[in-house]
mmCIF file of C-alpha atoms and ligand atoms in Angstrom:
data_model
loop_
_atom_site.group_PDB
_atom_site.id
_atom_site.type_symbol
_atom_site.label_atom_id
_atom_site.label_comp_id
_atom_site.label_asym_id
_atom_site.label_seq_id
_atom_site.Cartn_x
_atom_site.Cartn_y
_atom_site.Cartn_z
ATOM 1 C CA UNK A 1 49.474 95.603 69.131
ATOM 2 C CA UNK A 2 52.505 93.740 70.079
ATOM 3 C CA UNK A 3 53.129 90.167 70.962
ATOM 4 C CA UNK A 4 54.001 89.963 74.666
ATOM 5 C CA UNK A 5 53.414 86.641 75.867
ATOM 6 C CA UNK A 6 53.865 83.514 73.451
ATOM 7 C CA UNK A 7 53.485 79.758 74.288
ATOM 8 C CA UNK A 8 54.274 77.448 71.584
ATOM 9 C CA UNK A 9 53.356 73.514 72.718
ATOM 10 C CA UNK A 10 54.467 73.818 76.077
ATOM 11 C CA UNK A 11 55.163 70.836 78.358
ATOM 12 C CA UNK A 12 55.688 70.915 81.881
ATOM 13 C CA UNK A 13 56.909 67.635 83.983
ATOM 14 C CA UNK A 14 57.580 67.087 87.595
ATOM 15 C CA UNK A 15 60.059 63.596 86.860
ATOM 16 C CA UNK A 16 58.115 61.220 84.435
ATOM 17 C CA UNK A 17 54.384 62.453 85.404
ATOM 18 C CA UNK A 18 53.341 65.577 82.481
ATOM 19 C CA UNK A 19 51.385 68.140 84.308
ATOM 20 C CA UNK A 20 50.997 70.454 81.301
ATOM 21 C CA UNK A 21 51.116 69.063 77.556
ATOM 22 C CA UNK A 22 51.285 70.771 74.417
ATOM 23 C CA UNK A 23 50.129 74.087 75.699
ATOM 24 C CA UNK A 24 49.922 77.285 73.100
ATOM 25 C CA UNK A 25 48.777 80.567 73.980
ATOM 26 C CA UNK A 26 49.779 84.049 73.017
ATOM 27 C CA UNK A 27 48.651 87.581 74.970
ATOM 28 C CA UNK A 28 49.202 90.904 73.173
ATOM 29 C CA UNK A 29 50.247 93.943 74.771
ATOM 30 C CA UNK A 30 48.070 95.097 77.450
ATOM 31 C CA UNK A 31 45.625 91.827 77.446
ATOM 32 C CA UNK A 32 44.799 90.053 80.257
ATOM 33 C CA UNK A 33 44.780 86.477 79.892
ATOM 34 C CA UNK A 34 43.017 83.332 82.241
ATOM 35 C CA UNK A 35 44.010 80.196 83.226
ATOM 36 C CA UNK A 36 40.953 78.756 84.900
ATOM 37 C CA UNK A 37 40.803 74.840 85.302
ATOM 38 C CA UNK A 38 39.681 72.314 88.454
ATOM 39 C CA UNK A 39 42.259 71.546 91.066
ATOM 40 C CA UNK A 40 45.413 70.164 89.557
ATOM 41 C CA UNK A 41 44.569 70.680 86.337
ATOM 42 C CA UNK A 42 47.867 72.320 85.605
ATOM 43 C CA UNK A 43 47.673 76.509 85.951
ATOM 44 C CA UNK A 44 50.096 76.875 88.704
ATOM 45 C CA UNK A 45 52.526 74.594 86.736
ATOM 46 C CA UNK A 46 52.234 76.591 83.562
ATOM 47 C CA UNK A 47 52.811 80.345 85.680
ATOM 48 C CA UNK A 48 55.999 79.244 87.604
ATOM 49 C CA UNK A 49 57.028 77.906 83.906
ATOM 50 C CA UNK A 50 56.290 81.533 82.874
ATOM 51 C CA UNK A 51 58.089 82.883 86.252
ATOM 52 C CA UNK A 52 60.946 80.579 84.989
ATOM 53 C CA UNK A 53 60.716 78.572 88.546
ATOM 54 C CA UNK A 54 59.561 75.160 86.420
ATOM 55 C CA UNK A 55 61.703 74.100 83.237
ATOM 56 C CA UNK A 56 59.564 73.351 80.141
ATOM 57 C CA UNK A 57 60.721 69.910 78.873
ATOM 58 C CA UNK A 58 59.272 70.789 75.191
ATOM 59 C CA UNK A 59 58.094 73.901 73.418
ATOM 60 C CA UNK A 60 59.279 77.066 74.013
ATOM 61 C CA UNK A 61 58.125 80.926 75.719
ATOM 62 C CA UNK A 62 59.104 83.966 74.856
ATOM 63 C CA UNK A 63 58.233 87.281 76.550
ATOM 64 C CA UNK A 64 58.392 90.226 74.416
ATOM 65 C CA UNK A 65 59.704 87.969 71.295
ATOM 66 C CA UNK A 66 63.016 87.150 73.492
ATOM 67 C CA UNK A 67 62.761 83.279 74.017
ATOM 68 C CA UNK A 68 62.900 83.017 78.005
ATOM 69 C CA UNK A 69 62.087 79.082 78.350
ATOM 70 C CA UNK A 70 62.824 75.798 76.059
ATOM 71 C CA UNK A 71 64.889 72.567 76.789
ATOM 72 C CA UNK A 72 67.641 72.850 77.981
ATOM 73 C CA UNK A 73 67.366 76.351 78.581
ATOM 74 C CA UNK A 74 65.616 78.762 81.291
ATOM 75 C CA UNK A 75 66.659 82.315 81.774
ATOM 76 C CA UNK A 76 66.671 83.092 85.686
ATOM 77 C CA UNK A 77 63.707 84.262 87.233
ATOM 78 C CA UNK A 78 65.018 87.599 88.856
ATOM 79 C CA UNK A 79 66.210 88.518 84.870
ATOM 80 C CA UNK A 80 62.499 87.783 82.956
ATOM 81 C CA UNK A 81 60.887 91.290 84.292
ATOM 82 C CA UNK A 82 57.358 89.482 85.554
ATOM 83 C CA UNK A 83 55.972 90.577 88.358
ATOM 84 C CA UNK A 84 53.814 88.029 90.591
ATOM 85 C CA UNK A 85 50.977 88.298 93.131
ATOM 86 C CA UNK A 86 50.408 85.039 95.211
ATOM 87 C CA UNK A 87 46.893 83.881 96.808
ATOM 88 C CA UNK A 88 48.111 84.909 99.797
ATOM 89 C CA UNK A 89 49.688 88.542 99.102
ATOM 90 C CA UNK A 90 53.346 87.295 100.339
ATOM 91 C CA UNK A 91 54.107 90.825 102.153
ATOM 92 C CA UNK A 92 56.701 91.140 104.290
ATOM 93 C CA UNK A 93 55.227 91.381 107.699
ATOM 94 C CA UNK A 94 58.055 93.738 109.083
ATOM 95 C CA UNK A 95 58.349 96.024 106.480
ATOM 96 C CA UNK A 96 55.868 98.984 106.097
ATOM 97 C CA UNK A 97 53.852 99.627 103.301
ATOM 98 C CA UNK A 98 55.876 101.844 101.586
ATOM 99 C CA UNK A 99 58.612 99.513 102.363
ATOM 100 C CA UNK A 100 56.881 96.274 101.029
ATOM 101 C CA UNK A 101 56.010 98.323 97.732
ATOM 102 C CA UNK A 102 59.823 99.636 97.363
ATOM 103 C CA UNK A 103 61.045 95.957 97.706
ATOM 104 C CA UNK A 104 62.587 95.804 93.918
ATOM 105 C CA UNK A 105 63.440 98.406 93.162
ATOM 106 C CA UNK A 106 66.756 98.748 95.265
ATOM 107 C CA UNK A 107 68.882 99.737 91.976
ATOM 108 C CA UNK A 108 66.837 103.187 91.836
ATOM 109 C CA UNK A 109 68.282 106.107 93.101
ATOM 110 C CA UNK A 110 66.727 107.589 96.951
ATOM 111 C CA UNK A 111 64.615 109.873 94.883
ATOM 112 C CA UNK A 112 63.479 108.163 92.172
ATOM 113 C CA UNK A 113 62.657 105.383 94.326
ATOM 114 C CA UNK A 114 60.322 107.521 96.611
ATOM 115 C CA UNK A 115 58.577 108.970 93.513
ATOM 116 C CA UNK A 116 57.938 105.208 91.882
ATOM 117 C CA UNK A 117 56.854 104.356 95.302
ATOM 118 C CA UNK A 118 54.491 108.004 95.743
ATOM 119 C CA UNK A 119 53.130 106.520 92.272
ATOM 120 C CA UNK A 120 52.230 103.157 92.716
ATOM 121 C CA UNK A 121 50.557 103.723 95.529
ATOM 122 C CA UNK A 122 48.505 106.673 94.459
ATOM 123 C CA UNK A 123 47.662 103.788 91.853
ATOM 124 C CA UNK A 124 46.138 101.789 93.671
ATOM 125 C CA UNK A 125 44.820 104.537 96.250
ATOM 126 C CA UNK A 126 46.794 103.677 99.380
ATOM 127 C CA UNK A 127 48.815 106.680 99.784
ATOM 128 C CA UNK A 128 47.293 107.429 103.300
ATOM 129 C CA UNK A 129 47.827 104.462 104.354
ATOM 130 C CA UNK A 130 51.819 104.566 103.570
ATOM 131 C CA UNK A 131 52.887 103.916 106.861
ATOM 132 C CA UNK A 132 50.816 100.634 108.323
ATOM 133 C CA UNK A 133 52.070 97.286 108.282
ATOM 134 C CA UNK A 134 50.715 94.282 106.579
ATOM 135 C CA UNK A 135 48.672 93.456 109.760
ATOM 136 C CA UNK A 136 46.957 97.237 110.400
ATOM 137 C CA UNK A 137 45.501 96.167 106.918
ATOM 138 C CA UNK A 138 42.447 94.656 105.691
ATOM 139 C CA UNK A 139 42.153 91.613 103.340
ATOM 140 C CA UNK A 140 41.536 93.974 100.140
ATOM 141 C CA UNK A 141 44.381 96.481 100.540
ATOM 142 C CA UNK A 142 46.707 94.061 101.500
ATOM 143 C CA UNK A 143 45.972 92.718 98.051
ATOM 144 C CA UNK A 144 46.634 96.132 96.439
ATOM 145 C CA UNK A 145 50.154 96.492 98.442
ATOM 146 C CA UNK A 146 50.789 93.337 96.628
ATOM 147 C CA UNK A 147 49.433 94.351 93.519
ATOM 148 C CA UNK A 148 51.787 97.677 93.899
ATOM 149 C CA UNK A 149 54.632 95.936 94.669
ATOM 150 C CA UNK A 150 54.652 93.413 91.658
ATOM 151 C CA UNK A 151 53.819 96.694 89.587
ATOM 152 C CA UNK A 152 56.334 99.341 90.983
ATOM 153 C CA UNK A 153 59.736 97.471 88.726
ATOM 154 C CA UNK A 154 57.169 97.932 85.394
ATOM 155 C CA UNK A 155 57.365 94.074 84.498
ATOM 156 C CA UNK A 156 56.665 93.095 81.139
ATOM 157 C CA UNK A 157 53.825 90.911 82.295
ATOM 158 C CA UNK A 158 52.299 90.376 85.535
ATOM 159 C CA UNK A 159 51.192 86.922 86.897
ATOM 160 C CA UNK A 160 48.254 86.834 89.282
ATOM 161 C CA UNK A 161 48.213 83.667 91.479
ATOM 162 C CA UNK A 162 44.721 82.921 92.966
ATOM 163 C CA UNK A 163 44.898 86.555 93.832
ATOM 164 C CA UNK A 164 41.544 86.638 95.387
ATOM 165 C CA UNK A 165 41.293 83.249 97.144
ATOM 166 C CA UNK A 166 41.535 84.042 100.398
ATOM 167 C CA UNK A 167 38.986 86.939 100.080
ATOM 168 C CA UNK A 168 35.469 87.182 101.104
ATOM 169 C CA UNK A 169 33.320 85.672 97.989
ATOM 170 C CA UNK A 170 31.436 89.467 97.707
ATOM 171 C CA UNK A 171 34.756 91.806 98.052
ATOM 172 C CA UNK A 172 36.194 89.138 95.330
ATOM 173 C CA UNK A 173 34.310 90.502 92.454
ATOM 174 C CA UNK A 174 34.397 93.657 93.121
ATOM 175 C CA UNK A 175 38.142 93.600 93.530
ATOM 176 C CA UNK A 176 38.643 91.997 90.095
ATOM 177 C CA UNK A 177 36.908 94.846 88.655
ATOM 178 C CA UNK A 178 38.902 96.975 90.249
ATOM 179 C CA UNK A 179 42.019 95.159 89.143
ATOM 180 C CA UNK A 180 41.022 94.691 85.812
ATOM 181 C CA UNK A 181 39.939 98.429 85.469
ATOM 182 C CA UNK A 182 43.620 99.316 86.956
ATOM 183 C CA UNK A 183 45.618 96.938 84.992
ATOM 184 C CA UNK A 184 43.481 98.436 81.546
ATOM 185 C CA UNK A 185 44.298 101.510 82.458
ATOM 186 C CA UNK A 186 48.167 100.992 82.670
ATOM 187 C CA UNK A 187 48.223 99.028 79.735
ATOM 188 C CA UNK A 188 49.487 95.848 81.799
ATOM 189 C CA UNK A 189 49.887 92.962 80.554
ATOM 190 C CA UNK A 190 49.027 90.201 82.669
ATOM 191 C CA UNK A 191 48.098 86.643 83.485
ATOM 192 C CA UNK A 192 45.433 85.118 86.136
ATOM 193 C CA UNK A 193 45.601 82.178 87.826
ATOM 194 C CA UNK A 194 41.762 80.671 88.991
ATOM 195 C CA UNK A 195 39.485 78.044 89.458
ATOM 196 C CA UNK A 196 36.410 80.302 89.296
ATOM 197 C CA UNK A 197 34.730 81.120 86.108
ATOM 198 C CA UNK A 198 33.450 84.257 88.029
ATOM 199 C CA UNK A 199 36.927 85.795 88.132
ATOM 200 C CA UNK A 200 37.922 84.910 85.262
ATOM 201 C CA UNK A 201 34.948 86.578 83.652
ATOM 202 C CA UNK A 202 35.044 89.710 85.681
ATOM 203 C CA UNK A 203 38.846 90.231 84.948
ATOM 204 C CA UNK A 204 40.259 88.687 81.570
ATOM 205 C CA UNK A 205 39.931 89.277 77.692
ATOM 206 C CA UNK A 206 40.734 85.441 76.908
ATOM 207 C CA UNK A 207 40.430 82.516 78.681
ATOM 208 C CA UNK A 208 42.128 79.469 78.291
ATOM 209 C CA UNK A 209 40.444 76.161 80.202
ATOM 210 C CA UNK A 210 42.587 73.338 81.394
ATOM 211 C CA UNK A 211 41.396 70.151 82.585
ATOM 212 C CA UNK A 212 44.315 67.353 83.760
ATOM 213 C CA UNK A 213 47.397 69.329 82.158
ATOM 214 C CA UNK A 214 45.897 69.439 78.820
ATOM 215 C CA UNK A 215 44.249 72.795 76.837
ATOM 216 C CA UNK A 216 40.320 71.983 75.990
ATOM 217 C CA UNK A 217 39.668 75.738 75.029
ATOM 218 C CA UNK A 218 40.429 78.557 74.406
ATOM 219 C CA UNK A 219 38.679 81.766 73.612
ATOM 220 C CA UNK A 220 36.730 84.767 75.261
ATOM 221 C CA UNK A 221 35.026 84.579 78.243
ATOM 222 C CA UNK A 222 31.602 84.721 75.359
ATOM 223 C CA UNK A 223 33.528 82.044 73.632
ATOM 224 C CA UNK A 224 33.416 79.678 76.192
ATOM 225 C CA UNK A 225 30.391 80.418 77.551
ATOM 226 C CA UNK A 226 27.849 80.361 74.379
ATOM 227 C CA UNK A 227 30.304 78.114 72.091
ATOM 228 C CA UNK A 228 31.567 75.258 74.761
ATOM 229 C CA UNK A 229 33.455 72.552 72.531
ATOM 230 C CA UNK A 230 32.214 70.101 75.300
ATOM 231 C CA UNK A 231 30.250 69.046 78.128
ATOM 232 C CA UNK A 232 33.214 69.878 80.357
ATOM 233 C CA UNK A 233 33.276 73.160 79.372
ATOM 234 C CA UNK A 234 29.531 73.731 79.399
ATOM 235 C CA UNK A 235 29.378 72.866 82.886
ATOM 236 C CA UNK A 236 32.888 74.567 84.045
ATOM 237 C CA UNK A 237 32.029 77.929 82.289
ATOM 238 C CA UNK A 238 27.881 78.971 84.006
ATOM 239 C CA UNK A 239 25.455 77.460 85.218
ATOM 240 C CA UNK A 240 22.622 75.352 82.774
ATOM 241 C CA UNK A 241 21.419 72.060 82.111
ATOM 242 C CA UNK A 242 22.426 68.992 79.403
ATOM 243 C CA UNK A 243 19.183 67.812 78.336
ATOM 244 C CA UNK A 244 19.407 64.327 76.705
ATOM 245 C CA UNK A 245 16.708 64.127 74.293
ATOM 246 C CA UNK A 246 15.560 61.995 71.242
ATOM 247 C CA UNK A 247 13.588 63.937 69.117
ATOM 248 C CA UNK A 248 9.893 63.315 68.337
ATOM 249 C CA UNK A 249 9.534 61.752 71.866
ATOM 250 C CA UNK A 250 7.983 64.768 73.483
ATOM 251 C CA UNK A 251 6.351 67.224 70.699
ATOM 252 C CA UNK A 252 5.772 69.532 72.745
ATOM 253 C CA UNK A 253 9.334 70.117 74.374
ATOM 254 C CA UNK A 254 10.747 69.417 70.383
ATOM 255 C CA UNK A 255 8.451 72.402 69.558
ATOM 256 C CA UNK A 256 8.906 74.868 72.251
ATOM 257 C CA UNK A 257 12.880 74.001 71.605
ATOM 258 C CA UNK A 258 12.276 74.616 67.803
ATOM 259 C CA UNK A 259 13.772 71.310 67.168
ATOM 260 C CA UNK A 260 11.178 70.154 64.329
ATOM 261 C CA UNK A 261 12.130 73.008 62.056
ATOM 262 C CA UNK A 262 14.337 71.953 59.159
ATOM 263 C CA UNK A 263 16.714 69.144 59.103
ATOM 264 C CA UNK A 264 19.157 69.617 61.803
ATOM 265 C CA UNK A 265 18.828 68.016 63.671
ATOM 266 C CA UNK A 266 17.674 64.942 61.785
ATOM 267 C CA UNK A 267 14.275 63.327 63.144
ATOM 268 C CA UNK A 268 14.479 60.881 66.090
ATOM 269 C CA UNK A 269 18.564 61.535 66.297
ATOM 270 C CA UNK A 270 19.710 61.626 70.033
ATOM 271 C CA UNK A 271 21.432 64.457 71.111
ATOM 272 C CA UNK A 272 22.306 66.448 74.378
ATOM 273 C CA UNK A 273 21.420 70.220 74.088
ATOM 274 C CA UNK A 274 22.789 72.895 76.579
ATOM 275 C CA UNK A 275 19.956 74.858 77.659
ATOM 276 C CA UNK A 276 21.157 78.106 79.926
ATOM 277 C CA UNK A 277 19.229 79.512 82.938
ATOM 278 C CA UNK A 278 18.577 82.918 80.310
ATOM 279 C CA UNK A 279 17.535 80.658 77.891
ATOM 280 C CA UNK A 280 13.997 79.763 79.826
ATOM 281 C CA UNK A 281 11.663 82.867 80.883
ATOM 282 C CA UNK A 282 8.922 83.044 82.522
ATOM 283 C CA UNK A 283 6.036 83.764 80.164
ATOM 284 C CA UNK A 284 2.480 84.018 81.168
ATOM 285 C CA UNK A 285 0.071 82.379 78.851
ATOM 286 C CA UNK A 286 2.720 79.928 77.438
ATOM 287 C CA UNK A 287 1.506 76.291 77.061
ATOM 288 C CA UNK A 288 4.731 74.960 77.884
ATOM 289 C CA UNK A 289 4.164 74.648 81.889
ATOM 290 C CA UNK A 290 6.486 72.740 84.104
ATOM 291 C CA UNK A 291 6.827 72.250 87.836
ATOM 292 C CA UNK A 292 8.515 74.274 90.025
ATOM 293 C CA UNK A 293 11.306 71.562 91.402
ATOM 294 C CA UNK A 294 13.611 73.683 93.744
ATOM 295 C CA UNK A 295 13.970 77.849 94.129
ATOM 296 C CA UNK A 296 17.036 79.384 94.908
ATOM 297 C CA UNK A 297 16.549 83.352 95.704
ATOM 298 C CA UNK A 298 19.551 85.329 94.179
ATOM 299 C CA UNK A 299 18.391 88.435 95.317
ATOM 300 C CA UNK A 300 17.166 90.492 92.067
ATOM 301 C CA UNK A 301 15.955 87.057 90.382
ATOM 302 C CA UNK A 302 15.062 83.364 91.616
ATOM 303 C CA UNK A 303 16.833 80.726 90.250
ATOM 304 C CA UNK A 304 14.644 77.823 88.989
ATOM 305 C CA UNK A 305 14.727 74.279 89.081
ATOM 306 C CA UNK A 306 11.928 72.994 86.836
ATOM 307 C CA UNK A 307 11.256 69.348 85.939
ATOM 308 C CA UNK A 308 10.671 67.757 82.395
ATOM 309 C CA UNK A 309 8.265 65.138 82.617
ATOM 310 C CA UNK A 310 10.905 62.342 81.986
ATOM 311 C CA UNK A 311 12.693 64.153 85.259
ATOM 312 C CA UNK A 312 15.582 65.989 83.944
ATOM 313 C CA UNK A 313 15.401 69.225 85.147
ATOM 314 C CA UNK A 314 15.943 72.653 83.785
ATOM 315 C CA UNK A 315 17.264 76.112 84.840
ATOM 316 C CA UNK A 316 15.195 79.033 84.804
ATOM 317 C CA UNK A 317 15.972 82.714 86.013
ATOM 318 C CA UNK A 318 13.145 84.606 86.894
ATOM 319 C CA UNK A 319 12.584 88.137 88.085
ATOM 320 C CA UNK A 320 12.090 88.231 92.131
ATOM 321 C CA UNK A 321 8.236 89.346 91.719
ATOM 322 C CA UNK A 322 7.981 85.967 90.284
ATOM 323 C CA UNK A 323 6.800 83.858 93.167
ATOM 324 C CA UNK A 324 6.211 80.545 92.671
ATOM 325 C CA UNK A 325 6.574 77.812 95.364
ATOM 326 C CA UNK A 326 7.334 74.255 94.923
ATOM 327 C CA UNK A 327 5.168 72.116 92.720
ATOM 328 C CA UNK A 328 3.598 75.406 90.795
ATOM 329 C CA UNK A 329 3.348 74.911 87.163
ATOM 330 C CA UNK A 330 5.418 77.696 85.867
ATOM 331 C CA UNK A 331 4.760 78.622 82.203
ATOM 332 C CA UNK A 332 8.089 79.067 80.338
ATOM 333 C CA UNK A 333 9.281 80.039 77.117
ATOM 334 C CA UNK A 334 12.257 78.116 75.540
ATOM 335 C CA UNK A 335 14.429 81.305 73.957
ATOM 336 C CA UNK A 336 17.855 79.477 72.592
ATOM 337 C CA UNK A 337 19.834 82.760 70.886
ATOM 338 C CA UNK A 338 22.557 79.979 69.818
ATOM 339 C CA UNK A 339 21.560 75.810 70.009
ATOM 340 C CA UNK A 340 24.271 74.113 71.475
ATOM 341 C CA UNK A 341 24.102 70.851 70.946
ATOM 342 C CA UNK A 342 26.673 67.717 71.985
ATOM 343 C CA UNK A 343 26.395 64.585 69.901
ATOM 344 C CA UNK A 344 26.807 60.980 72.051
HETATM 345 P P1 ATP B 1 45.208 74.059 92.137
HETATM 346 O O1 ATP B 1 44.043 74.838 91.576
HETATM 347 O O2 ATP B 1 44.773 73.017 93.107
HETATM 348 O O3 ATP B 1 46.320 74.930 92.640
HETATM 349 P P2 ATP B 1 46.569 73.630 89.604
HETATM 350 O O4 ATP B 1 45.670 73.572 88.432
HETATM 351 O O5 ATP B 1 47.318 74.882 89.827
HETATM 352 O O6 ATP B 1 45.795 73.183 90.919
HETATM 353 P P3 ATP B 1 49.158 72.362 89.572
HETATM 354 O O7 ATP B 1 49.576 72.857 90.915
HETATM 355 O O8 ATP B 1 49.767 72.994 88.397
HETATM 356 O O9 ATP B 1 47.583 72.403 89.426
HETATM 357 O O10 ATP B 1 49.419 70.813 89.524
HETATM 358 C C1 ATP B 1 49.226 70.050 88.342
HETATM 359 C C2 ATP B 1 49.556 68.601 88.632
HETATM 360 O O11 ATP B 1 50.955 68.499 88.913
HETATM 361 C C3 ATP B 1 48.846 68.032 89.840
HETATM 362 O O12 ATP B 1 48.517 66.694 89.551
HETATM 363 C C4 ATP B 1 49.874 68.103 90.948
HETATM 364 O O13 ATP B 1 49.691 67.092 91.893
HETATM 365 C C5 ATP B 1 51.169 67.916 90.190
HETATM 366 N N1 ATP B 1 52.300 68.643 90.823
HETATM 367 C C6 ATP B 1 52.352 69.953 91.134
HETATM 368 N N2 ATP B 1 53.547 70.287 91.668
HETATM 369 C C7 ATP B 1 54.268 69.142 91.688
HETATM 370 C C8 ATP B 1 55.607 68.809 92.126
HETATM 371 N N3 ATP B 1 56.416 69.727 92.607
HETATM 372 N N4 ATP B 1 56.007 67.528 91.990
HETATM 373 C C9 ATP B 1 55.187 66.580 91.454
HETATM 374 N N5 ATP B 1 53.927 66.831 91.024
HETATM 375 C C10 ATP B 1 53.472 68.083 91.140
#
């Protein structure tokens, strides 16, 4: 595999205020790569560095091992080969389809433009509907006119902005799938741009999470969600609980947790423990029963809130037959594959 995207300590200022600091990252051919963060936490800042629209003011990029970005130096935009999709598609409203996705690539010759053009959009299946404009479109396929457009010059990497944002929260899954499956297939590089952890899951191989312009991890989506360095992460990355505990104080929680079993950790030490909504079943017959404090149905399972009796509360996903109402006891296993545990 080749090297197609490198960071190396990237900075990123708008006058004296640092919006990204000290940033590394590197994609190989054909990866896609995340950056998922909370508002303002620096991931447009970083793409229009990797557009070249933002100078880095230390560090350096390089696309393709030619250096693109460092101090003092930025090749042009229209001369780094990345394509871009924005949150909100960007076509051109007076252009047709098949003239939106023929946009860049004026230097062709007629014919070899028409057959780039035939290909792209057989690529992202919208040959049929060559002729509409922008607004004879739904949300989706306006998103894969974009998608073809960015695609059609063959960039060496292709940045997604927020690509889904202004989709419906249902078609947005299923269209990172289908972008992810699309951009596999054609060995694309790219990079997305989002604040949810579900699109990032859905569409990237490796994830890197940003919180106020600085890198806090980075890893595969698995990574971050069993291994989370942090609380931060914990809660960005899934849903779950922190449960602060002291152990010895309730036997029976220590016990169904496994927590008295060798010497880690040590006996009466506080610690906060990450327990995921997977990691507490429903198990008839289990001693360990806690009350039901809140249901949420999620259609093929109910989500739990349970209470501990010092009132934290716990996550548990049950199968829909399980039908408990508020103020049930519900008997639960404690099944942690991995502990993860936060010291104070
Ligand atoms: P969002 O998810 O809301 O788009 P983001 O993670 O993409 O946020 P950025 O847009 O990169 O965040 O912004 C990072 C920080 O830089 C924010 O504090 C923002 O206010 C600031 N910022 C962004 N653009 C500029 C600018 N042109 N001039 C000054 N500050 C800016």
């Amino acid at each position: 595999m080749t090297r197609q995207l490198e960071l190396r300590q990237v900075s990123v200022n708008y006058a004296s205020f640092t919006a990204a600091r000290d940033i590394s990252l590197n994609l190989e051919t054909g990866q896609i790569g995340c950056l998922l963060g909370p508002s303002g936490c620096g991931k447009t800042t970083l793409l229009r560095a990797i557009a070249g629209f933002e100078p880095v003011a230390a560090g350096e990029i390089s696309l393709h091992d030619h250096l693109i970005s460092c101090p003092g130096f930025r090749l042009p935009s229209e001369q780094r080969r990345v394509g871009m999709v924005f949150q909100d598609f960007a076509l051109f409203p007076h252009l047709n389809v098949r003239g939106n996705v023929g946009f860049g690539l004026n230097s062709l010759a007629a014919d070899a433009r028409r057959a780039r053009i035939d290909k792209m959009l057989r690529l992202v299946g919208l040959s049929a509907q060559s002729d509409r404009y922008p607004h004879e479109l739904s949300g989706g396929q306006q998103q894969r006119v974009a998608l073809a457009r960015a695609l059609a010059p063959d960039p060496e990497i292709l940045l997604l902005d927020e690509p889904f944002a202004s989709l419906d929260t249902d078609l947005r899954e299923q269209l990172a799938c289908e972008v992810r499956d699309l951009l596999k297939a054609n060995n694309v590089t790219a990079i997305l741009v989002t604040h949810d952890q579900h699109e990032a899951f859905a569409m990237s191989d490796h994830i890197a999470l940003l919180k106020d312009g600085e890198l806090i991890q980075a890893g595969t989506p698995y990574q971050l969600y069993h291994d989370p360095v942090s609380e931060f992460v914990a809660g960005f990355v899934g849903q779950g609980a922190i449960l602060r505990l002291a152990t010895g104080e309730n036997p029976e929680l220590d016990r169904a947790l496994g927590l008295n079993e060798g010497e880690d950790p040590v006996p009466g030490e506080r610690l906060k423990l990450l327990l995921r909504p997977e990691d507490v079943s429903y198990q008839p017959g289990s001693d360990l029963r806690l009350p039901v404090a809140a249901r949420t149905f999620r259609g093929a399972s109910y989500l739990y809130a349970l209470s501990l009796p010092d009132g934290q509360r716990i996550l548990c996903q049950a199968p829909n037959h399980v039908s408990l109402a508020i103020g049930d006891a519900m008997p639960v296993a404690l099944v942690q594959r991995r502990r993860v545990t936060f010291r104070n």
